[in-house]
Tab-separated table of C-alpha atoms and ligand atoms in Angstrom:
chain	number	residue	atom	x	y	z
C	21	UNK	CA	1.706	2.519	37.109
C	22	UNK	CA	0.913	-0.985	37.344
C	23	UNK	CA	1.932	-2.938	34.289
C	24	UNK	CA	-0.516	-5.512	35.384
C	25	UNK	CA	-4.291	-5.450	34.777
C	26	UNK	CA	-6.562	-4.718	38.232
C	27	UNK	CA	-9.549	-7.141	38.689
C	28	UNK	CA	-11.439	-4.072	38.036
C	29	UNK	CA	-9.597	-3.684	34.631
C	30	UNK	CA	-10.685	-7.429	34.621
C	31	UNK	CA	-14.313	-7.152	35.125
C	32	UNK	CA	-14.366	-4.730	32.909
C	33	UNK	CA	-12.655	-7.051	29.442
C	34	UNK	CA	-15.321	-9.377	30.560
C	35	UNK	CA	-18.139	-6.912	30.170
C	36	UNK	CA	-16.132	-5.804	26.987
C	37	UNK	CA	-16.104	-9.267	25.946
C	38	UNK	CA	-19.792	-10.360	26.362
C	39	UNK	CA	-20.796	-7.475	24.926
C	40	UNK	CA	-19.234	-8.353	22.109
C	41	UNK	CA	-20.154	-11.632	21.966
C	42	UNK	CA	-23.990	-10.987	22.340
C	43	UNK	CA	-24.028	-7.585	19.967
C	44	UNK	CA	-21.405	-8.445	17.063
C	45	UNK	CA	-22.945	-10.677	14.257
C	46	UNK	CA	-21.305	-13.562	13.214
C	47	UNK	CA	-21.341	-12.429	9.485
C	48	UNK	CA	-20.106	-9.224	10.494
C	49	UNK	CA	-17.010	-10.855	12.371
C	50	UNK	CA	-16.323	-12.783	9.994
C	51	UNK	CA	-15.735	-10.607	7.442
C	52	UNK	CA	-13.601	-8.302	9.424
C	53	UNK	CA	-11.947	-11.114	10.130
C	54	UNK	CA	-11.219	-11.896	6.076
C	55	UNK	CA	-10.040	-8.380	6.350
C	56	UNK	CA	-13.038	-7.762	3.342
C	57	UNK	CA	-14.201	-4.074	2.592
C	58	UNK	CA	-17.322	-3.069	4.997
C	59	UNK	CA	-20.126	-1.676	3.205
C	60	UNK	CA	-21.353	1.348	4.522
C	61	UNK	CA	-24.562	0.413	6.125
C	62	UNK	CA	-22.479	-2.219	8.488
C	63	UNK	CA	-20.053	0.309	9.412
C	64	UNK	CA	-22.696	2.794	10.480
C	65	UNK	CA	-25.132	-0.294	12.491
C	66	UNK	CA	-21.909	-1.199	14.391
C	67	UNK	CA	-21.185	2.578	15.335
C	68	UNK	CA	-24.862	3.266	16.234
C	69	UNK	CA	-24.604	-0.008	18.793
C	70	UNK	CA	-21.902	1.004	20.672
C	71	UNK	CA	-23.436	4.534	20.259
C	72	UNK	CA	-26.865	2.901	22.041
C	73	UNK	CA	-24.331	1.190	24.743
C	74	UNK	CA	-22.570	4.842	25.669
C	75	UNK	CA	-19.531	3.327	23.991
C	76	UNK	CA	-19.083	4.537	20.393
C	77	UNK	CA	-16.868	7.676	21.729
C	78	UNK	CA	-14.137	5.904	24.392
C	79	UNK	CA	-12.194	9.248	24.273
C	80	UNK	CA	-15.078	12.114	24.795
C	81	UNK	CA	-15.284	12.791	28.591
C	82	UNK	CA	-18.961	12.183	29.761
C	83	UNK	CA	-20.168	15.687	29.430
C	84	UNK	CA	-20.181	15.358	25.385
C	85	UNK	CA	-21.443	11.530	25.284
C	86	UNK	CA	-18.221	9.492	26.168
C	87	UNK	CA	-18.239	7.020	28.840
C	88	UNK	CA	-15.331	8.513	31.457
C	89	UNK	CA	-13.102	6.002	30.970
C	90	UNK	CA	-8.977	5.218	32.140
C	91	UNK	CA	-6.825	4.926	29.862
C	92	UNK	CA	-6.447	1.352	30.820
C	93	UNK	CA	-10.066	0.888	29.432
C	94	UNK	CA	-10.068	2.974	26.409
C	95	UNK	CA	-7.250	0.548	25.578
C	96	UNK	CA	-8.704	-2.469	26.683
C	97	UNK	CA	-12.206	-1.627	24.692
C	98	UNK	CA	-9.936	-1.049	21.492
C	99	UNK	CA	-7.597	-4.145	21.718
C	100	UNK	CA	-11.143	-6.434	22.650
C	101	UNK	CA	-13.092	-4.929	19.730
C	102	UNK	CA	-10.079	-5.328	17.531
C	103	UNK	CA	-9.268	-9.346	18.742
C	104	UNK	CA	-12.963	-10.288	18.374
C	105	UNK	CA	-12.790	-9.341	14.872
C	106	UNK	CA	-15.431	-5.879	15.125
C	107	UNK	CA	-14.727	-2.477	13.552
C	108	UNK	CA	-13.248	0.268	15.735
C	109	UNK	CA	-15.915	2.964	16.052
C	110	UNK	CA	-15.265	5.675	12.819
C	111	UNK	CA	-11.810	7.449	13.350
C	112	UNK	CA	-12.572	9.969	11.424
C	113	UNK	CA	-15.600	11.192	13.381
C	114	UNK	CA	-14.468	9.660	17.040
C	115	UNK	CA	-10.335	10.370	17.010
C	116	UNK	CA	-9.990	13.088	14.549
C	117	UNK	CA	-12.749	15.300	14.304
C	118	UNK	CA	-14.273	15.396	17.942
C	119	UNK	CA	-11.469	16.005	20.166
C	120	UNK	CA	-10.763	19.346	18.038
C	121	UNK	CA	-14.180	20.392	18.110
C	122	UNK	CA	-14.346	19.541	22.016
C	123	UNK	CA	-11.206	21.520	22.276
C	124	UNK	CA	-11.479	24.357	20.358
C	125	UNK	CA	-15.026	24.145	18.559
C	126	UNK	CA	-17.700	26.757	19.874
C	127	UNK	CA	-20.939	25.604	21.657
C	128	UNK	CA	-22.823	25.204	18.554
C	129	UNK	CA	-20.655	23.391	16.826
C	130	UNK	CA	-20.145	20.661	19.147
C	131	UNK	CA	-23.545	20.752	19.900
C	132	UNK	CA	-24.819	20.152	16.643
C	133	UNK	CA	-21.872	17.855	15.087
C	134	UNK	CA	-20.875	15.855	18.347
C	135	UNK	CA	-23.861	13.859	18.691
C	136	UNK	CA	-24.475	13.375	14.849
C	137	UNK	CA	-20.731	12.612	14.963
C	138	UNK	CA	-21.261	9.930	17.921
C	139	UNK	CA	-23.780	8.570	15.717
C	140	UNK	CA	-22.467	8.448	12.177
C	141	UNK	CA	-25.282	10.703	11.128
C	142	UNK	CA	-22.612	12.054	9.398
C	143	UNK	CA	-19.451	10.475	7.707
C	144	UNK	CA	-16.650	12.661	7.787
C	145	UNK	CA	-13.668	12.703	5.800
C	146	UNK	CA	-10.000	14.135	6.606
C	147	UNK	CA	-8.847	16.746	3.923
C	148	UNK	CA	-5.428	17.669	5.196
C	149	UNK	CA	-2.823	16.101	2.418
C	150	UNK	CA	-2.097	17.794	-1.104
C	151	UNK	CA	-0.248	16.718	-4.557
C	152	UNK	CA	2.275	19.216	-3.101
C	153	UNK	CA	1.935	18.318	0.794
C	154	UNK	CA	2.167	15.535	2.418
C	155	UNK	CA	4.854	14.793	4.614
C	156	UNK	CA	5.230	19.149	4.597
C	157	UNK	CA	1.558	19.432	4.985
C	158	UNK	CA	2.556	23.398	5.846
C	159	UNK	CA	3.265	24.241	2.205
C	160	UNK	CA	-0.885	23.414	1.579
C	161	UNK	CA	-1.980	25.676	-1.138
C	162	UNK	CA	-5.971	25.584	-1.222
C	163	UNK	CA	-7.061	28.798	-0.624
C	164	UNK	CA	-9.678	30.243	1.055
C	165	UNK	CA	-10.534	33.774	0.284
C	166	UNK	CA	-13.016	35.877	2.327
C	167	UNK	CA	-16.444	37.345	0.883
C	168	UNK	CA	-18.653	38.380	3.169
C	169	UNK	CA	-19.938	35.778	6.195
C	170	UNK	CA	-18.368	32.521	3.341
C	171	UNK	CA	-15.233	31.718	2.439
C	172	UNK	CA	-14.367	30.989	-1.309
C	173	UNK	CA	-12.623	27.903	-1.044
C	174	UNK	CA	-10.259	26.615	-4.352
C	175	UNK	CA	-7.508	23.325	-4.589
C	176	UNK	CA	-6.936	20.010	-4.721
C	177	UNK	CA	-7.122	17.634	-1.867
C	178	UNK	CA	-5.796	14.146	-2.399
C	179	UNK	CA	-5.701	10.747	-0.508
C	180	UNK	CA	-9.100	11.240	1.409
C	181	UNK	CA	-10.276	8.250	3.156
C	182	UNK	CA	-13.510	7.211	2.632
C	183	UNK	CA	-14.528	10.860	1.187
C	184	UNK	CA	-17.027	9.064	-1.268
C	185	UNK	CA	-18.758	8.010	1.607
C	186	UNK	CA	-18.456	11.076	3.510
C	187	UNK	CA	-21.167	14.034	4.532
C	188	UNK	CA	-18.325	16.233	5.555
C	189	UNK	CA	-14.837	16.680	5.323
C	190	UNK	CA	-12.720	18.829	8.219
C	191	UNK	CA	-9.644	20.371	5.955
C	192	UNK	CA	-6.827	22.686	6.626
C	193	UNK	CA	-7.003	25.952	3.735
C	194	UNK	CA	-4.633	28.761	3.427
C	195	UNK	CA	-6.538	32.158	4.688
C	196	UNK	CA	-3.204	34.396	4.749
C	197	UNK	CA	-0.851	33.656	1.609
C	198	UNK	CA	1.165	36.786	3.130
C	199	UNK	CA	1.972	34.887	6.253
C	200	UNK	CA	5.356	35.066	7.698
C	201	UNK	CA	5.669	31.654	7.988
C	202	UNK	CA	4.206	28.459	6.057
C	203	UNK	CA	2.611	27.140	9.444
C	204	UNK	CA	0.794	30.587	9.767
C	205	UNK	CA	-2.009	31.606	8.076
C	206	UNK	CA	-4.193	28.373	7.790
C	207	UNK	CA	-7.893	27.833	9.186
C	208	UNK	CA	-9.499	24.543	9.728
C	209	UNK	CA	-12.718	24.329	7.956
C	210	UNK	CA	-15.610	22.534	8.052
C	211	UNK	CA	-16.789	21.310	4.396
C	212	UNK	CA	-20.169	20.172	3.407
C	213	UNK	CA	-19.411	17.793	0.732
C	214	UNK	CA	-22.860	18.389	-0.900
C	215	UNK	CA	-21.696	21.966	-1.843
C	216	UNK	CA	-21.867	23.093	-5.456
C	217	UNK	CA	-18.094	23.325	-6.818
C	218	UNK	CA	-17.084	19.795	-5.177
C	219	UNK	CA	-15.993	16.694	-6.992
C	220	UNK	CA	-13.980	13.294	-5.690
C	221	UNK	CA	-12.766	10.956	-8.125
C	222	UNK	CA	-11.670	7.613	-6.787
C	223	UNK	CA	-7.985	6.293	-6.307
C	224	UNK	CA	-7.777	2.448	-6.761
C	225	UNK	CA	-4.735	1.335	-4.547
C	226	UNK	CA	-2.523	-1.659	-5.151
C	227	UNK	CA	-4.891	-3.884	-3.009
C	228	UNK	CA	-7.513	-3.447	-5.698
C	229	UNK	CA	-9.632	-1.101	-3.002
C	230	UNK	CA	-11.393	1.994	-3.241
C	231	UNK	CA	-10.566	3.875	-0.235
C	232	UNK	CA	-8.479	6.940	-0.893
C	233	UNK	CA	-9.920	9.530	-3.141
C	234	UNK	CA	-9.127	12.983	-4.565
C	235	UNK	CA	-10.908	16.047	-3.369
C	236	UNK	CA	-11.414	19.099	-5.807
C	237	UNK	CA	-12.633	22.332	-5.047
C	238	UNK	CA	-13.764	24.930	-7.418
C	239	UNK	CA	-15.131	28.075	-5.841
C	240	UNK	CA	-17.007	25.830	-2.640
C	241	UNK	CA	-18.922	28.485	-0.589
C	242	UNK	CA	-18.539	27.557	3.018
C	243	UNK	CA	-20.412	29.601	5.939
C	244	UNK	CA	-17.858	31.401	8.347
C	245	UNK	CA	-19.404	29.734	11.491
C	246	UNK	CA	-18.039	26.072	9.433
C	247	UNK	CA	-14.743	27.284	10.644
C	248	UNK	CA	-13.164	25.909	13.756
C	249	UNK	CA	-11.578	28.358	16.459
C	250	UNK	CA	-9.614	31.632	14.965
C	251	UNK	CA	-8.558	32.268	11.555
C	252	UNK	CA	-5.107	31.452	10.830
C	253	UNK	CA	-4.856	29.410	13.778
C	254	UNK	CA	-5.650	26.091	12.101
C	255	UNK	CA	-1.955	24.633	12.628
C	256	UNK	CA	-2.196	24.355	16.083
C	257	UNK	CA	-5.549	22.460	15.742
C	258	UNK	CA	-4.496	20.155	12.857
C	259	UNK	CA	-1.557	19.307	15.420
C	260	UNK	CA	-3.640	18.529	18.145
C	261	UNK	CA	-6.043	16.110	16.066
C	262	UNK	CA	-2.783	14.471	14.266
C	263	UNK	CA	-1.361	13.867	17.685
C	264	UNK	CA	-4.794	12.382	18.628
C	265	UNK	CA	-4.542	10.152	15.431
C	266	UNK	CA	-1.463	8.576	16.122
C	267	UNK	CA	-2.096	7.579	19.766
C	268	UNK	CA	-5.101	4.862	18.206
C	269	UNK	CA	-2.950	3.793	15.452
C	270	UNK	CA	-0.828	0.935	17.502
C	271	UNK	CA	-3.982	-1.027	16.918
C	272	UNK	CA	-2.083	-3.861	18.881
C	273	UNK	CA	-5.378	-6.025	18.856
C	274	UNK	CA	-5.206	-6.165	15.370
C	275	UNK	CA	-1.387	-7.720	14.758
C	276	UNK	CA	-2.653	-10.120	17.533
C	277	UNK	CA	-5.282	-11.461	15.476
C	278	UNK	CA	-3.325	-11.765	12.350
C	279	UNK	CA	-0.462	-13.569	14.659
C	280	UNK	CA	-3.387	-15.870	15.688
C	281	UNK	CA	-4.256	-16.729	12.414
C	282	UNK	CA	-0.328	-17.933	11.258
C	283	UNK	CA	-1.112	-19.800	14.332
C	284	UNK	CA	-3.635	-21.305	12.969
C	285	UNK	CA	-2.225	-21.838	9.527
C	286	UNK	CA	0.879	-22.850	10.372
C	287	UNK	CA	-0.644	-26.430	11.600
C	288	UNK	CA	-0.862	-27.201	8.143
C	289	UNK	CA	2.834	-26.755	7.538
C	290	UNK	CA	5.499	-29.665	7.503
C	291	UNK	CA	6.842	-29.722	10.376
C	292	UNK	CA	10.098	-28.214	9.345
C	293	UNK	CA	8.474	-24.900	8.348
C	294	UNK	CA	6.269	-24.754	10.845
C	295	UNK	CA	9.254	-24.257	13.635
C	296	UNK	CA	10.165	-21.637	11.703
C	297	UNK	CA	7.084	-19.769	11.420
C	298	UNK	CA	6.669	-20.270	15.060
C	299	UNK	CA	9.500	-19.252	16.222
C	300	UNK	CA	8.998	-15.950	14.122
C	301	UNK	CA	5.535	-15.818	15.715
C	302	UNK	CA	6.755	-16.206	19.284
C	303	UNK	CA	9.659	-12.963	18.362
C	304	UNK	CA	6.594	-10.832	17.085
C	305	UNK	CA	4.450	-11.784	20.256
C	306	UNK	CA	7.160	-10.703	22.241
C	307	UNK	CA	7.379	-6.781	20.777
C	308	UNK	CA	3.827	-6.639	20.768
C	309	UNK	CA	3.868	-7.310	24.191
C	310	UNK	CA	6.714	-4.433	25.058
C	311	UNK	CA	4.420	-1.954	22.860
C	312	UNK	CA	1.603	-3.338	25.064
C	313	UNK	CA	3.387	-2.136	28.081
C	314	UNK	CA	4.504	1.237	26.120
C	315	UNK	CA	1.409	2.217	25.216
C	316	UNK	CA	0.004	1.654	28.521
C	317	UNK	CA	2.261	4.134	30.087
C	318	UNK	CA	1.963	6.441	27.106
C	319	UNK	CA	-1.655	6.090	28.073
C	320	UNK	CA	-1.276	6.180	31.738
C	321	UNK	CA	0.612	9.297	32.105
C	322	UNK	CA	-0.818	11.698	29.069
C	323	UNK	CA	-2.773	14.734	30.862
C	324	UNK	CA	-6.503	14.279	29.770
C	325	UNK	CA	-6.254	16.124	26.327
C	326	UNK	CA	-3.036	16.871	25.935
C	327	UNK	CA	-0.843	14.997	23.633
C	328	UNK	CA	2.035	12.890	24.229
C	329	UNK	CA	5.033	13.325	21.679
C	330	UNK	CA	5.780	9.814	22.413
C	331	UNK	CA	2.744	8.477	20.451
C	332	UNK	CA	4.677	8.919	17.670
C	333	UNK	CA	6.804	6.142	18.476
C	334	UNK	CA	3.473	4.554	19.300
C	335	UNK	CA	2.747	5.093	15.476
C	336	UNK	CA	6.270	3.714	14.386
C	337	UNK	CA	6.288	0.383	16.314
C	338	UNK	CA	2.577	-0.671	15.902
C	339	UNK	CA	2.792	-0.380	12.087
C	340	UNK	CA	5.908	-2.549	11.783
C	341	UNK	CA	4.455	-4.964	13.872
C	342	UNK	CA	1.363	-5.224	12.133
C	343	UNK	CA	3.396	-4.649	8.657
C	344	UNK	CA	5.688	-7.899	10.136
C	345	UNK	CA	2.857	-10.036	11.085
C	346	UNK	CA	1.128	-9.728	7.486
C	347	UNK	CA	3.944	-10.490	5.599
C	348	UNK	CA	4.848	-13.478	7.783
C	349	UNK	CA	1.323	-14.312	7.241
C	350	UNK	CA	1.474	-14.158	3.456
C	351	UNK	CA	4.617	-16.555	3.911
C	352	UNK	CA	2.620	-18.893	5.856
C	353	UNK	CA	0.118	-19.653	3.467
C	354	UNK	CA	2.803	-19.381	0.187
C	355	UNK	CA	0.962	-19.628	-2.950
C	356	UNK	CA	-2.681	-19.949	-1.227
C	357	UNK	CA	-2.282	-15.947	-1.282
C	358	UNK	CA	-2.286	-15.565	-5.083
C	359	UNK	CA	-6.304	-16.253	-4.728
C	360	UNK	CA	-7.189	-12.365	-5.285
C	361	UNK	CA	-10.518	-11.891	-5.591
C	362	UNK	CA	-12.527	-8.605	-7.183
C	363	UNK	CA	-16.305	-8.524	-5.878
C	364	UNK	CA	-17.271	-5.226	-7.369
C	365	UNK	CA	-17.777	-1.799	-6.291
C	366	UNK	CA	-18.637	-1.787	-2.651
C	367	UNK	CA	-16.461	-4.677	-2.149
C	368	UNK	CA	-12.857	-4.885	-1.910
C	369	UNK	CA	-11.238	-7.834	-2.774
C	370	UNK	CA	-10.519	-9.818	0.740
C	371	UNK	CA	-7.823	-12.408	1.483
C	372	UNK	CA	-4.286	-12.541	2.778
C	373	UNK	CA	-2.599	-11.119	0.003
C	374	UNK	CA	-4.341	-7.763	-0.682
C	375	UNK	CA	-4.232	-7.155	3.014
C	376	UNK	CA	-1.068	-6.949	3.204
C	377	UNK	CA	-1.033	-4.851	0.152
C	378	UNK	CA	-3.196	-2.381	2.212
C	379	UNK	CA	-0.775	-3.011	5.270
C	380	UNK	CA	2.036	-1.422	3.370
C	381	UNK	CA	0.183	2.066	3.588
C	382	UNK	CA	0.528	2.104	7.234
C	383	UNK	CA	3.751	3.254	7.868
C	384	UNK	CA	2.794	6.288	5.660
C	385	UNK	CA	-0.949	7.553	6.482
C	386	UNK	CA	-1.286	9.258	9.821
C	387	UNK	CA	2.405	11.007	8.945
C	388	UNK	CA	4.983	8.735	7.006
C	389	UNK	CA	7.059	6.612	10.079
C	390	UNK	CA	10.149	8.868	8.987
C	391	UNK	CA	8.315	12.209	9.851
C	392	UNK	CA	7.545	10.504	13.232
C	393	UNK	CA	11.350	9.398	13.872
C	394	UNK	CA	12.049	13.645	13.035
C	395	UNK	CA	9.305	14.447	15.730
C	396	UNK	CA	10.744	12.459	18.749
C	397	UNK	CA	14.563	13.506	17.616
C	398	UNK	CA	13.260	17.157	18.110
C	399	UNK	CA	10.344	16.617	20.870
C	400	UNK	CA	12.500	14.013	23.006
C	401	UNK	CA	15.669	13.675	22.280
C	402	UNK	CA	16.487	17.664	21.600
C	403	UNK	CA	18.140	17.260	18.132
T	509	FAD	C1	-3.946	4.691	2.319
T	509	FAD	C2	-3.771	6.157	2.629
T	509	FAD	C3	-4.797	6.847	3.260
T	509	FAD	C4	-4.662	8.209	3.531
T	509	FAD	N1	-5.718	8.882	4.067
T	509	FAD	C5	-5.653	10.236	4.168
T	509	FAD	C6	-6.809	10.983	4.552
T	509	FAD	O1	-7.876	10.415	4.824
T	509	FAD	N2	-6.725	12.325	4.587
T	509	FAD	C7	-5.574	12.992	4.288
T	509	FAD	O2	-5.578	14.216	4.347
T	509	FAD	N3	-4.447	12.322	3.914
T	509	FAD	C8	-4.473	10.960	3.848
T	509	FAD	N4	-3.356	10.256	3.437
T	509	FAD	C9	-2.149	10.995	3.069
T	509	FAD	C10	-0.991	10.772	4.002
T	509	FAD	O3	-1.153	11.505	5.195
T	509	FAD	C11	0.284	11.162	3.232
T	509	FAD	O4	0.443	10.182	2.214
T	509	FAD	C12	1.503	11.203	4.103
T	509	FAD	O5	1.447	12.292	4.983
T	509	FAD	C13	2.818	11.275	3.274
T	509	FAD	O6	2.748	12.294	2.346
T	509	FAD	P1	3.075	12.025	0.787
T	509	FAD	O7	2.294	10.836	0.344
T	509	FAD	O8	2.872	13.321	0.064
T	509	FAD	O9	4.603	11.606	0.720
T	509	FAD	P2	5.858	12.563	0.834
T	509	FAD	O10	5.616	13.567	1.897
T	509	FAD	O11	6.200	13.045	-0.536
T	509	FAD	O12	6.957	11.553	1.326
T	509	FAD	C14	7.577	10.625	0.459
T	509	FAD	C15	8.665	9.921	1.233
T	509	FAD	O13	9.653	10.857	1.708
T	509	FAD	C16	9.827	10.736	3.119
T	509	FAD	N5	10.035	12.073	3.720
T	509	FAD	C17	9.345	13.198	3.413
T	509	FAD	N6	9.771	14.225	4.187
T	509	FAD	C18	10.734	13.724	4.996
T	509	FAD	C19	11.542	14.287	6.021
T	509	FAD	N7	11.423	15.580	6.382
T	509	FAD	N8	12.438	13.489	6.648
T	509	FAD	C20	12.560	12.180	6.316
T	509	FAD	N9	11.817	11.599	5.337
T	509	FAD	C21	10.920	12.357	4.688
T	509	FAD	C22	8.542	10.116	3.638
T	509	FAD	O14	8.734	9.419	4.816
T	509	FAD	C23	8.146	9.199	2.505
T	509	FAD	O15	8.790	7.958	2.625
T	509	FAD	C24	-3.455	8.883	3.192
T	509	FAD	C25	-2.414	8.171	2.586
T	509	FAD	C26	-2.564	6.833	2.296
T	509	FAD	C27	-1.426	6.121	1.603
């Protein structure tokens, strides 16, 4: 492939960009740009923009609502949106959740959640992690038992994103305790979070947010038709949509704009310091730039819907970056980043040092950056 943008490709950032420019609100840039906690009314105005647009789902083909984009484009739409400082439509809904259902969902289901999905009529949450399973998300242990057309669902869920925000959550139960093996006898199910036997109770993380929560479940009735494809056949869908996670999570747009802002700081510096900090800049430019060019051909040469094992290394790379870029950030600006503000409960305290609190979390959500490094040794390399 060509490494190099087309003037199509071209045309098309500059449509990206004045877009932007005309349909993002100052106030809403800027506090993406502070890195402050959204509230949940601006996350869902932004989604329901690009929705309007035809732009809220780059990776849906056209017959379900996406816009029938190249790769080139899907990745030139994130890295704009990300650079001009304006949240990424809802991952949850747009990378997680509607690829499986396009996949493997039946024709009501994506029916009746794509479009509300598209939308952010409804939030969802992911319910896949456990006390006991994380990294070996096989040995989950919330059960669903059959009783007539519902399943009896009981467990604990933990680390869910957003889940006090959510509608729904998609979540990976056991249906077969008997099963040969841990990675058999699991369904995917689709959980109405307003259902009697439900309760989340709020993690506060190191940053002083409230993002992750944990999910209980105490006899939750859920409809058979909630469940996505067969019974016992959920592993093979959680693995598509966690392959599908990971190919987003470079975010290279993002480290760009926190490099641009040591940029910025660093004029402040003595001059002493400030070579340093540049020169540290100018190293981190550089590997964002190769994982640029990697992600393009990741991009460029993964069959429409299928996977690429390499987006794992994807994963690995763009989190150190953007890990690297914080903390040299947080150097930058030396004691300035004690200011560590608390501005209540829909509000996350904003500034330089709490994000890169949240940064450290990267490497592990979306599969700890060890688990990946096992992946390609087995998927690539043949170890
Ligand atoms: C901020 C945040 C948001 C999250 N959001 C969600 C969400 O919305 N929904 C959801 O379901 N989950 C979510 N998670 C959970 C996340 O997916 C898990 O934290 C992750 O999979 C790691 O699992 P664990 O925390 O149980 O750690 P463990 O699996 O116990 O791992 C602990 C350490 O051991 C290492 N390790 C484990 N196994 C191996 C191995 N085989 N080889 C080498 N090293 C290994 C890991 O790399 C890690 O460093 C979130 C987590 C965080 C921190």
């Amino acid at each position: 492939m060509d490494l190099f943008f087309t003037r199509e490709d071209r045309a098309f950032r500059d449509e990206v960009r004045a877009f932007l420019q005309s349909e993002l609100s100052p106030e809403l840039r800027r506090r993406v740009e502070e890195g402050r906690a959204l509230s949940k009314d601006e996350v869902v105005g932004w989604q329901r923009i690009l929705n309007t647009r035809g732009w809220a789902t780059p990776s849906w083909p056209k017959e379900w609502g996406g816009p029938g984009w190249t790769a080139v484009e899907k990745h030139i739409f994130l890295d704009e949106l990300h650079r001009a400082g304006a949240p990424e439509p809802l991952s949850f809904n747009v990378s997680m959740l509607g690829p499986v259902l396009i996949a493997f969902g039946s024709e009501s289901q994506k029916s009746y959640f794509l479009p509300r999905a598209a939308n952010l009529d409804d939030w969802w949450a992911q319910g896949f992690s456990e006390p006991g399973a994380g990294s070996d998300l096989a040995a989950l242990s919330t059960t669903a038992v059959r009783e007539g057309d519902h399943y009896i669902v009981n467990g604990q869920k933990i680390w869910q994103g957003m889940a006090h925000r959510a509608d729904w959550m998609f979540t990976l139960v056991r249906t077969d305790p008997q099963a040969p093996k841990k990675q058999m006898g699991i369904s995917f199910l689709l959980i109405d979070l307003r259902s009697p036997g439900i309760e989340i109770r709020p993690i506060i993380t190191i940053d002083g947010r409230h993002e992750v929560n944990e999910v209980f479940l105490d006899n939750v009735r859920v409809p058979i038709e909630n469940r996505i494809g067969e019974e016992n056949k959920g592993w093979t869908y959680a693995k598509y949509l966690m392959s599908n996670e990971r190919t987003g999570i470079a975010r290279t747009g993002i480290t760009k704009r926190i490099l641009q802002r040591i940029r910025t700081e660093a004029t402040s510096l003595p001059a002493s310091s400030r070579v340093i900090v540049l020169t540290e800049t100018a190293r981190l430019e550089a590997e964002l730039m190769a994982l640029e060019f990697t992600q393009l051909r990741v991009l460029a040469s993964m069959t429409e819907g299928v996977p690429d094992p390499r987006s794992s290394m994807l994963k690995i790379k763009g989190t150190e970056l953007r890990q690297d870029a914080s903390e040299l950030l947080l150097r930058t600006v030396g004691e300035d980043a004690r200011e560590f503000t608390y501005e209540g409960e829909d509000e996350a305290p904003h500034d330089i040092a709490s994000n890169f609190f949240t940064l450290r979390a990267a490497s592990i959500y979306g599969g700890a950056n060890e688990v990946q490094k096992n992946i390609l040794a087995k998927t690539i390399l043949g170890q």
